[in-house]
Short mmCIF file of C-alpha atoms and ligand atoms in Angstrom, two decimals:
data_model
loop_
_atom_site.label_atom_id
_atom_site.label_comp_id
_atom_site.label_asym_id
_atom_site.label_seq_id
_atom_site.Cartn_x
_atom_site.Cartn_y
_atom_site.Cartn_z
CA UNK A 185 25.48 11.33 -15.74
CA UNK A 186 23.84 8.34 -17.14
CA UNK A 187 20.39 7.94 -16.73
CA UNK A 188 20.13 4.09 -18.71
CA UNK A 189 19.92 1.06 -16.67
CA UNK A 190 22.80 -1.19 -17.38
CA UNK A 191 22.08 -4.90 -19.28
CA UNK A 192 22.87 -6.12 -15.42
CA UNK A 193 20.36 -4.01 -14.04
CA UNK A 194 17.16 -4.89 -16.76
CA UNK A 195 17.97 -8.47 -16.57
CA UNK A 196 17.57 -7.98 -12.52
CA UNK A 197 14.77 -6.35 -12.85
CA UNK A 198 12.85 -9.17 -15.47
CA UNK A 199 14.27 -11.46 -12.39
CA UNK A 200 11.91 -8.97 -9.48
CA UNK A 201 9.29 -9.27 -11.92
CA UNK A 202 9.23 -12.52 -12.77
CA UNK A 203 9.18 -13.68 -8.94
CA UNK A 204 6.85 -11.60 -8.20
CA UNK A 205 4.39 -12.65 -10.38
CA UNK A 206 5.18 -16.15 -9.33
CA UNK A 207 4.64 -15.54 -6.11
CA UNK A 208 2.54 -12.74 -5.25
CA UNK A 209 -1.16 -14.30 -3.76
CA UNK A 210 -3.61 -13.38 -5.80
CA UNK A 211 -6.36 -12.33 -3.50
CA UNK A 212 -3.39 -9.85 -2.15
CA UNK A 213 -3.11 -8.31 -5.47
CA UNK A 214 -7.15 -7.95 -5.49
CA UNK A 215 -7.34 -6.13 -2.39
CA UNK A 216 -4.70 -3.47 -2.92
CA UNK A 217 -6.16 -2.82 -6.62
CA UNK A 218 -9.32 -2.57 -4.74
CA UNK A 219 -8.40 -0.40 -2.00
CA UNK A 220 -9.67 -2.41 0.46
CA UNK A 221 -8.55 -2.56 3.86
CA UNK A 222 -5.55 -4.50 4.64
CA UNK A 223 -5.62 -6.64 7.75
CA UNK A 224 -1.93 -7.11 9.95
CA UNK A 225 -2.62 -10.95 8.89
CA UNK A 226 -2.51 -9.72 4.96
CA UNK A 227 0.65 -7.21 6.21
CA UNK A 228 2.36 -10.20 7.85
CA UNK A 229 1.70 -12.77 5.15
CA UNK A 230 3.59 -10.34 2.56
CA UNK A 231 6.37 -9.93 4.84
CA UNK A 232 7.16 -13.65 5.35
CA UNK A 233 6.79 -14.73 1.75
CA UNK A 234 9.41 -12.16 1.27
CA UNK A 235 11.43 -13.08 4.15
CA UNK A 236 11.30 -16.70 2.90
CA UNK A 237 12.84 -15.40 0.00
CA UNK A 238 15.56 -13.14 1.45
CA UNK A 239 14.26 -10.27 -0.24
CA UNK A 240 12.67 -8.34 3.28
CA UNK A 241 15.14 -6.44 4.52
CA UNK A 242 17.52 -5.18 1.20
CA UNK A 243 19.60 -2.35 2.49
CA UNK A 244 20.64 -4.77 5.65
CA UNK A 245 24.13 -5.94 6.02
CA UNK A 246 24.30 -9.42 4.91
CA UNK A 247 25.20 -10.72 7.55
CA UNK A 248 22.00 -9.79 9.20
CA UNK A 249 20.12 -11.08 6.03
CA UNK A 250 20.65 -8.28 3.65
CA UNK A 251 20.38 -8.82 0.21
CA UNK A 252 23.34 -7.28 -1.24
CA UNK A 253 21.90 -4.96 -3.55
CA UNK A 254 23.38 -1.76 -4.78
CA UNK A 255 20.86 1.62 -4.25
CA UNK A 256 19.79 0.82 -7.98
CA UNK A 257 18.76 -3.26 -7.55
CA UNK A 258 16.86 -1.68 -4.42
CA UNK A 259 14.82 0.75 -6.01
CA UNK A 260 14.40 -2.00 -9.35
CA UNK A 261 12.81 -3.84 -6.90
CA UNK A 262 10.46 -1.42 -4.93
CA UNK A 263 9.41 0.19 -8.31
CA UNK A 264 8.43 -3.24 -9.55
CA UNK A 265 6.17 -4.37 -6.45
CA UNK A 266 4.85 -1.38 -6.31
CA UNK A 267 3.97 -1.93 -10.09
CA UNK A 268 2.50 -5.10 -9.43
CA UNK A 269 0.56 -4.31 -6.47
CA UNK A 270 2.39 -5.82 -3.51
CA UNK A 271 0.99 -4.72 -0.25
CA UNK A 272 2.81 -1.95 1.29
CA UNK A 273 5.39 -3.00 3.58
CA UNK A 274 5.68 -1.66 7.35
CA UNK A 275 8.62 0.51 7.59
CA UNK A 276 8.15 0.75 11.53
CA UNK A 277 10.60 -2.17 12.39
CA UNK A 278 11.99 -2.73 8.79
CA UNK A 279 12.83 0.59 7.53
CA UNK A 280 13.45 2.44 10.54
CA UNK A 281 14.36 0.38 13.91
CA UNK A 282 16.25 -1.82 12.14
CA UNK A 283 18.68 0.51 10.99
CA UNK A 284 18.45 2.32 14.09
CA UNK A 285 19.75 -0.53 15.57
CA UNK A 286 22.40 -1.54 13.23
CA UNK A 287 23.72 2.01 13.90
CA UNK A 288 23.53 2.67 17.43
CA UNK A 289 22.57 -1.10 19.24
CA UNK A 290 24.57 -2.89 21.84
CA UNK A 291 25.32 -6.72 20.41
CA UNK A 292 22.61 -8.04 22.39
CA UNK A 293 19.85 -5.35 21.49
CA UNK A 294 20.60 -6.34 17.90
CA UNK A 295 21.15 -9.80 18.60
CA UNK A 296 17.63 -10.26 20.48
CA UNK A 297 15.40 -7.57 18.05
CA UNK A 298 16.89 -7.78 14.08
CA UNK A 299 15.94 -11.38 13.84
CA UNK A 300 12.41 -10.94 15.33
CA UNK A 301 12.05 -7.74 12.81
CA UNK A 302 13.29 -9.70 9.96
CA UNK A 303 10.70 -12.48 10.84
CA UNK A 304 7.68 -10.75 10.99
CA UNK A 305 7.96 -11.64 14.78
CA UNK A 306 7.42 -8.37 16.46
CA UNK A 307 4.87 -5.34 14.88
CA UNK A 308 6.45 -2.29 15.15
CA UNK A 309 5.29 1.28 15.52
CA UNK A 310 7.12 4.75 15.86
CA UNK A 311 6.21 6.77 19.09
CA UNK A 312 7.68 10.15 18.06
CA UNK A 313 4.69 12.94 18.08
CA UNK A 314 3.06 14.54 20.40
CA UNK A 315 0.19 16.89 21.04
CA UNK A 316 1.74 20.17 19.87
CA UNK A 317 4.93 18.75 18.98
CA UNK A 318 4.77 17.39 15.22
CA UNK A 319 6.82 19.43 13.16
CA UNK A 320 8.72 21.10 16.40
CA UNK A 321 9.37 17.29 16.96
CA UNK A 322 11.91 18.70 19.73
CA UNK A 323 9.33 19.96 22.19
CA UNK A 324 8.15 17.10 22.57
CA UNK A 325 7.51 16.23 26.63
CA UNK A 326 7.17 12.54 27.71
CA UNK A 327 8.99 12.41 30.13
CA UNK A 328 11.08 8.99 31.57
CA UNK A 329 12.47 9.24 34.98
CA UNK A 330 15.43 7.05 36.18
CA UNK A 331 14.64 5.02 39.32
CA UNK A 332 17.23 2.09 39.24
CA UNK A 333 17.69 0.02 36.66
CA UNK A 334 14.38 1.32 34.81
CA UNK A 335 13.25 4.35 33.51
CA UNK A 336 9.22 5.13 34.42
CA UNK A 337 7.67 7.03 31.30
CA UNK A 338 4.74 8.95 31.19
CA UNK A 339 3.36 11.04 28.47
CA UNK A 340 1.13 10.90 25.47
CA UNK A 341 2.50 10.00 22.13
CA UNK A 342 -0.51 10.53 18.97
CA UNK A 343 -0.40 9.87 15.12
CA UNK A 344 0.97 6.74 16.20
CA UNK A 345 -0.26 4.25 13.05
CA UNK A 346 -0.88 0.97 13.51
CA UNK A 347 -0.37 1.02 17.24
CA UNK A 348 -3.28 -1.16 17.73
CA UNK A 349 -1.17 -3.74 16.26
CA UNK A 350 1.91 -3.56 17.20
CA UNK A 351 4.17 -5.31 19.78
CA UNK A 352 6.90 -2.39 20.51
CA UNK A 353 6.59 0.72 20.15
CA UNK A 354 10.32 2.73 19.66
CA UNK A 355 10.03 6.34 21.71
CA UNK A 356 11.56 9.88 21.99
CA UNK A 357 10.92 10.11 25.47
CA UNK A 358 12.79 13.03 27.33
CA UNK A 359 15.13 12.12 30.20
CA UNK A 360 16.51 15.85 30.95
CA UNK A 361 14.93 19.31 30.49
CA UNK A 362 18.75 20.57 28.64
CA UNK A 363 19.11 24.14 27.63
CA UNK A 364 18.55 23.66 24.37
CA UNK A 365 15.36 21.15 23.80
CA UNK A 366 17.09 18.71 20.96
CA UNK A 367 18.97 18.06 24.59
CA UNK A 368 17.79 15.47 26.86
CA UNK A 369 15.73 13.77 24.41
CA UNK A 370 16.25 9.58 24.37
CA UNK A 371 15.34 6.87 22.57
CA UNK A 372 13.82 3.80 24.16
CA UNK A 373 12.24 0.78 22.94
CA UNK A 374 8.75 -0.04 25.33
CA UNK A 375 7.18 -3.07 25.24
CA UNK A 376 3.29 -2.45 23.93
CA UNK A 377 2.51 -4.83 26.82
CA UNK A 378 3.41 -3.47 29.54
CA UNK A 379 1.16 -2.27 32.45
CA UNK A 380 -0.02 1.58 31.87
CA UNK A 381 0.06 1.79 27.91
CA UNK A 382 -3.45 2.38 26.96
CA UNK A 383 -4.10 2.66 22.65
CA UNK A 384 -7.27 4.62 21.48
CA UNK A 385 -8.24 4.90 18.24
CA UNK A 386 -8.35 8.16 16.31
CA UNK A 387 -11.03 8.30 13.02
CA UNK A 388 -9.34 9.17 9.91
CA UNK A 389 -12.07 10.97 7.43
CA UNK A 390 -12.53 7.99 5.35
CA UNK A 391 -13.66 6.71 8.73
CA UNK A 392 -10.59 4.09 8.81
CA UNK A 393 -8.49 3.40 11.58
CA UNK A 394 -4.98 3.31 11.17
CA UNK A 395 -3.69 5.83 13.60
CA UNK A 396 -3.87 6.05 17.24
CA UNK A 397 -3.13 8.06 20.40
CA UNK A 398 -0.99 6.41 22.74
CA UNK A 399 -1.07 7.21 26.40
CA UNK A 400 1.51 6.10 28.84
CA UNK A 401 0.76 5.79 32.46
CA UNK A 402 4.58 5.51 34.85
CA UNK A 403 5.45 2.95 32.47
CA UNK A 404 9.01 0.39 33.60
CA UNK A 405 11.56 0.04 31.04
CA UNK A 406 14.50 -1.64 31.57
CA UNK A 407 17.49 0.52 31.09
CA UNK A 408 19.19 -1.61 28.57
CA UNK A 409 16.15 -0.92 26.29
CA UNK A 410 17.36 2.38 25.99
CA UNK A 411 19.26 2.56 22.58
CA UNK A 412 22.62 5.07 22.59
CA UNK A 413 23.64 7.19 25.35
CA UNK A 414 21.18 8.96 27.08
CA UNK A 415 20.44 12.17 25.76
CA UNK A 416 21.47 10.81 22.50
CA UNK A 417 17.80 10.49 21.06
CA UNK A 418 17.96 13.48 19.52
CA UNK A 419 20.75 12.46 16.83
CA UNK A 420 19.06 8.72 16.46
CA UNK A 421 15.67 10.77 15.35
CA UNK A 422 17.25 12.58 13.09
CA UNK A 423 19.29 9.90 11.52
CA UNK A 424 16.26 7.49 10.76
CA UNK A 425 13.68 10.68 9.72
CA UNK A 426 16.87 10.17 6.31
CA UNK A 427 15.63 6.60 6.40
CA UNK A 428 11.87 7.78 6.25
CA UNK A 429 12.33 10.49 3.35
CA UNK A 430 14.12 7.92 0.84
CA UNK A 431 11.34 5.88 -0.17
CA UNK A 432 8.24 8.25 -0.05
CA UNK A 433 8.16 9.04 -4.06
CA UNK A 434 6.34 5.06 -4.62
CA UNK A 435 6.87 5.81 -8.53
CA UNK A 436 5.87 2.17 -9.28
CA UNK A 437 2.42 2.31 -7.28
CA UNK A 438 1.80 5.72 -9.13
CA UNK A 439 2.49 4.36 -12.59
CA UNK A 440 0.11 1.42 -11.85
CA UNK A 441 -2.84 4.02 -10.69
CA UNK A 442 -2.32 6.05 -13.73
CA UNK A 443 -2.92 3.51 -16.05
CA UNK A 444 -5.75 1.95 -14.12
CA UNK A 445 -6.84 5.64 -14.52
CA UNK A 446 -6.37 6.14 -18.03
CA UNK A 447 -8.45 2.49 -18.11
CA UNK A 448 -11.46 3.69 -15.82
CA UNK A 449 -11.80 7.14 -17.48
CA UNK A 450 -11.85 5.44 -21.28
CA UNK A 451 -14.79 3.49 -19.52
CA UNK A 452 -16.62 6.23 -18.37
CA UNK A 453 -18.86 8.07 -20.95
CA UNK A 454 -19.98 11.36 -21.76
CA UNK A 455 -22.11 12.65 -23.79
CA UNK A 456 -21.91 9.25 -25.61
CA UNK A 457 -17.96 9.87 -25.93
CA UNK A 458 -15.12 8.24 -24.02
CA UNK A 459 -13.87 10.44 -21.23
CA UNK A 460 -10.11 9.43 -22.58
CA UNK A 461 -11.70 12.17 -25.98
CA UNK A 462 -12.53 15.00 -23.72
CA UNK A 463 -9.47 17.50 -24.52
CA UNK A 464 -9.81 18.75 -21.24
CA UNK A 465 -9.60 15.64 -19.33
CA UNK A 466 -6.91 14.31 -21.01
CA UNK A 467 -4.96 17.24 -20.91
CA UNK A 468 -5.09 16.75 -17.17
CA UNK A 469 -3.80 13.12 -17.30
CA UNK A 470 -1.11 13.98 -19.75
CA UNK A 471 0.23 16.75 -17.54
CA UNK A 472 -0.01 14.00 -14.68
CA UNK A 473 1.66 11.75 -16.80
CA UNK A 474 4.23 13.93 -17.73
CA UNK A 475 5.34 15.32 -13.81
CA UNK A 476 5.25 11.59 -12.94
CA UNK A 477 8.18 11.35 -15.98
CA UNK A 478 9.93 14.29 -14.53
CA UNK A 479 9.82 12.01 -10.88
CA UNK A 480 11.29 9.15 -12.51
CA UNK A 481 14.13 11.11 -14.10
CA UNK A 482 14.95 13.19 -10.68
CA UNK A 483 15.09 9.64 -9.63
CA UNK A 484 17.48 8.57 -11.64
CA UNK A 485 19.51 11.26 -11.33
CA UNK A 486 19.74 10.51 -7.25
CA UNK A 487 20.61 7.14 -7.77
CA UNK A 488 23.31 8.20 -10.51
CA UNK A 489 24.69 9.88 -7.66
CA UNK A 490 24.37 7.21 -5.42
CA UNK A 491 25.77 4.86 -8.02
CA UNK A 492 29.09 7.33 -7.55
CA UNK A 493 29.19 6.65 -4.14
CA UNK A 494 28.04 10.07 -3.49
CA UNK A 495 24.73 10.29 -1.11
CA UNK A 496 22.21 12.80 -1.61
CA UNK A 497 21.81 15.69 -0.01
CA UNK A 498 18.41 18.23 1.23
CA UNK A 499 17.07 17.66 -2.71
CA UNK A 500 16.10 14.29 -1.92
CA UNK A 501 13.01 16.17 0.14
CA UNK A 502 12.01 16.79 -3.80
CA UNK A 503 10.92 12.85 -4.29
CA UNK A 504 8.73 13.49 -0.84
CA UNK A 505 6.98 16.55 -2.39
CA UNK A 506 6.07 15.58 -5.82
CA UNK A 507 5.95 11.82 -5.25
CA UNK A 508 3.09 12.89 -2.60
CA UNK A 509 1.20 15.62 -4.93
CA UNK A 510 0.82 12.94 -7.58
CA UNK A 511 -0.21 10.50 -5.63
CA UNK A 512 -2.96 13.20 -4.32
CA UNK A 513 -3.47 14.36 -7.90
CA UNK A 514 -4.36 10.61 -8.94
CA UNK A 515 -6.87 10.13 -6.11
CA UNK A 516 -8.73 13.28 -7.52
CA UNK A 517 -8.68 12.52 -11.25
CA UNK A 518 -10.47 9.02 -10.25
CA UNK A 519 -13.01 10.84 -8.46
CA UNK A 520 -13.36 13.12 -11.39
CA UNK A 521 -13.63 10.43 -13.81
CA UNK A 522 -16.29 8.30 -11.55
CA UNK A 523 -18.15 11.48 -10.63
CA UNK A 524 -21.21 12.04 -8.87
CA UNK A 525 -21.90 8.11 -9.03
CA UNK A 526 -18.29 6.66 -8.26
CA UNK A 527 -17.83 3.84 -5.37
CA UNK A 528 -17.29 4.84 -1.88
CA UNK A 529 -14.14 3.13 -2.54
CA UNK A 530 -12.49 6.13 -4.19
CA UNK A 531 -14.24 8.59 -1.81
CA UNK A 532 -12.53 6.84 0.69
CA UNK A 533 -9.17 6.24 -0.88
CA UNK A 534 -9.23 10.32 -1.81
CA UNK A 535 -9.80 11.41 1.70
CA UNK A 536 -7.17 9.07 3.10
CA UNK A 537 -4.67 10.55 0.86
CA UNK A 538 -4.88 13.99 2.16
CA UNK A 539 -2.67 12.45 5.01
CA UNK A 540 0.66 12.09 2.50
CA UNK A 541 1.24 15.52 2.41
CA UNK A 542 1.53 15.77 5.89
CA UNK A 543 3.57 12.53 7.27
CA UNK A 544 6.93 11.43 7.62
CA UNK A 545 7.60 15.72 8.05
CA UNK A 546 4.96 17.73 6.42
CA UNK A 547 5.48 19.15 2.35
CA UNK A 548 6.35 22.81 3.80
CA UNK A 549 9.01 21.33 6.22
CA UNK A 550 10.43 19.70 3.16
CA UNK A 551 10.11 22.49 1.11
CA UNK A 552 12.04 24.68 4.38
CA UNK A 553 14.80 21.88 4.50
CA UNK A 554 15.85 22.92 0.47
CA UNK A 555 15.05 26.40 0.61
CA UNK A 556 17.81 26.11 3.86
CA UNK A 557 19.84 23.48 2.84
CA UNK A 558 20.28 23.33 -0.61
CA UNK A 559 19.50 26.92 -1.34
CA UNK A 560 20.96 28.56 1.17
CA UNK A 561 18.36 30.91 1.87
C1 FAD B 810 -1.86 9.52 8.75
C2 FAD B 810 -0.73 9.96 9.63
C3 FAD B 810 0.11 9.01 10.18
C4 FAD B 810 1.14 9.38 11.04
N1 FAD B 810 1.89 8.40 11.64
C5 FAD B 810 2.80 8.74 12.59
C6 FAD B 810 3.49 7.72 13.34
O1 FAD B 810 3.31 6.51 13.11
N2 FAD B 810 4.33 8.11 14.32
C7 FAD B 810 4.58 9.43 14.60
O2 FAD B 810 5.37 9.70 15.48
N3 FAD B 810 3.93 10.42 13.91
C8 FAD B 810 3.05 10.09 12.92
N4 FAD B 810 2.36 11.08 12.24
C9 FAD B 810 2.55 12.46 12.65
C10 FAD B 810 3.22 13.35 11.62
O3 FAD B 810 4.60 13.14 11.63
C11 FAD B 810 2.84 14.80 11.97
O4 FAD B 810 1.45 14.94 11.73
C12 FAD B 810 3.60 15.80 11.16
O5 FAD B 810 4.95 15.82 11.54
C13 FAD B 810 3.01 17.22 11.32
O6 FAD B 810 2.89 17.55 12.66
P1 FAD B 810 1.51 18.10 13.27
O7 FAD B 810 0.40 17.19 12.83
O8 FAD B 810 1.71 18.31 14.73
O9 FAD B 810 1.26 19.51 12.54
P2 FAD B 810 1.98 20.88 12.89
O10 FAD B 810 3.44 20.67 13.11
O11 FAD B 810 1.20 21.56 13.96
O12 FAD B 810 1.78 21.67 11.52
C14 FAD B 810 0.51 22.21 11.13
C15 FAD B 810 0.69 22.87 9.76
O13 FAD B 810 1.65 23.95 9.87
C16 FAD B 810 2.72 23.74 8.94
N5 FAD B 810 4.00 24.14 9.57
C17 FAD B 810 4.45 23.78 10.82
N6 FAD B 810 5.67 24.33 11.04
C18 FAD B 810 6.00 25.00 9.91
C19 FAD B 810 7.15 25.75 9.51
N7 FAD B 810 8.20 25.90 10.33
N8 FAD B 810 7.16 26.29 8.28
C20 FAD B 810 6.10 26.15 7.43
N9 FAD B 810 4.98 25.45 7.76
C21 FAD B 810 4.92 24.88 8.97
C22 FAD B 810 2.71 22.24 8.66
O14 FAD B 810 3.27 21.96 7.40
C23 FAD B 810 1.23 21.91 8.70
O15 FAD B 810 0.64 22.23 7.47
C24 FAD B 810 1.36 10.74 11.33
C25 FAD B 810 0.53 11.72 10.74
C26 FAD B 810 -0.50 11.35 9.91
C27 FAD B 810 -1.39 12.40 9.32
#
């Protein structure tokens, strides 16, 4: 196993760097150090400087604007903007219809959507939970009924982030009640424009809004926005919930909010001393600092394997669980540090972070998927 990057791979990565401190805005930067809200305008301006530079879409096939990239350039890259304080980018039409398209489109599905995606064009969202059916994503019951050459969908999808901005919305709708309930379950793209969608906010407890429920009312889809066979939705889900797990760890945003940590606490004084000189403080950042190592080398080690040519299996679910627990840990050291006095800001920021532990499948389905998969218990 070799854990080094190659001389390739650290002069790629002074190339990421170097770009994007070329040509990251600077009021961008400001707003993600500052935690402070990120409009779809600031979301979309991100995406097109990167699309202007080819760099959107990495894991693509080329053809479709990809950038060619082994696993190991990919990650380079992510860890570096996530290091410099790039805004997030969407996965909803990126990171998971795209592939789901590449996989299981007709010509003209991908023909009409990928470019669109890759353009910043159309604003994605995922429509797969329901009221009572998040981590038993299989029960789910919206139902689409075939009349012609549509299907007419009604049902209430909730969770659903950044709805309120979004164009399409991609759906697990079921079109048969099978014997078992992964059966019957399809995947349809709906346009958010169409007549009976209604989008209502939901508050998280910073007070922010970037989830939704979304309610639809005998809603007309065409049939060819159906994507696979029907009853096929089941295996589409389950091949792009692999596509959400991979890049959950964000080990370059965390290394950037531990040292802005390490900054803010040697700021803050007590009893006349540094924070940064309280044993016990430190201690705590140091044992941060340390599982955050640990995340970087478990990494490596994946994309060693993937290097091989070998993809990895139920462990990955480890990068979800510990890349989400530091990321919670860091919130609550800053609001340890800033105490009684600190801005709303980090209030705000450590209530929103509550929510990583239970997205893109919760931190005790994870932990189920290795105890059953890997472990074989
Ligand atoms: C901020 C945020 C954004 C989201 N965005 C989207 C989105 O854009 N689109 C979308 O479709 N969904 C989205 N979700 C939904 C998310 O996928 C679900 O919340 C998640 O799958 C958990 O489902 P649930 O909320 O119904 O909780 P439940 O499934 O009811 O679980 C409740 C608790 O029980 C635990 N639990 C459940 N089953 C088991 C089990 N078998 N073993 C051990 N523990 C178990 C869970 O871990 C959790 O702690 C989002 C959620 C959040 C919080």
């Amino acid at each position: 196993m070799d854990l080094n990057y190659s001389p390739a791979e650290v002069a790629f990565r002074e190339e990421v760097r170097e770009w994007l401190r070329a040509s990251l805005p600077d009021d961008l930067r400001d707003k993600v150090a500052a935690y402070a809200h990120l409009t779809k305008e600031d979301l979309l301006r991100w995406h097109r400087i990167l699309a202007k530079k080819g760099w959107i879409a990495p894991s693509w096939p080329q053809e479709w604007g990809g950038t060619g990239w082994d696993p190991v350039q990919r990650y380079i890259f992510e860890e570096e903007a996530g290091y410099a304080g790039a805004p997030p980018l969407v996965p909803f039409g990126l990171a998971m219809c795209g592939p789901v398209l590449l996989r299981f489109g007709t010509p003209q599905q991908k023909q009409h959507f990928l470019p669109r995606i890759y353009d910043g064009d159309d604003f994605w969202c995922q429509g797969y939970s329901e009221p009572g059916s998040g981590s038993d994503l299989a029960s789910l019951s919206t139902r689409a009924t075939r009349e012609g050459d549509r299907y007419v969908v009604t049902g209430q999808k909730t969770w659903t982030t950044l709805a309120h901005y979004a164009d399409w919305i991609f759906c697990l709708v079921r079109t048969e009640s099978g014997a078992r309930k992964q059966e019957g379950i399809s995947f349809l793209l709906i346009d958010m424009r169409s007549p009976g969608i209604t989008v209502r906010p939901l508050r998280l407890m910073d007070g922010g809004h970037e989830v939704n429920e979304v309610f639809l009312d005998s809603v007309k889809v065409p049939l060819d926005q159906r994507v696979g066979d029907e009853g096929m939705g089941w295996t589409i889900a389950k091949y792009l919930l692999g596509h959400e797990r991979m890049n959950t760890a964000r080990i370059g945003t965390s290394r950037r909010e531990l040292e802005n940590l390490k900054q803010f606490a040697a700021r803050q004084k007590k009893g006349g001393r540094s924070l940064m000189d309280d044993v016990r403080f430190r201690d705590e950042v140091t044992r941060l600092e340390v599982e955050l190592m640990a995340l970087e080398i478990t990494n490596l080690r994946f994309l060693d394997q993937l290097r091989g040519g070998r993809p990895p299996g139920a462990e990955v679910s480890m990068l979800k669980i510990k890349g989400t627990e530091i990321q919670q840990r860091l919130t609550e050291l800053m609001m340890i540090a800033a105490g009684p006095s600190g801005e709303k800001s980090l209030a705000d920021r450590y209530a929103n972070f509550r929510k990583t532990s239970i997205y893109a499948g919760s931190n005790e389905i994870q932990r189920n998927i290795i105890a059953k998969m890997s472990l074989g218990l």
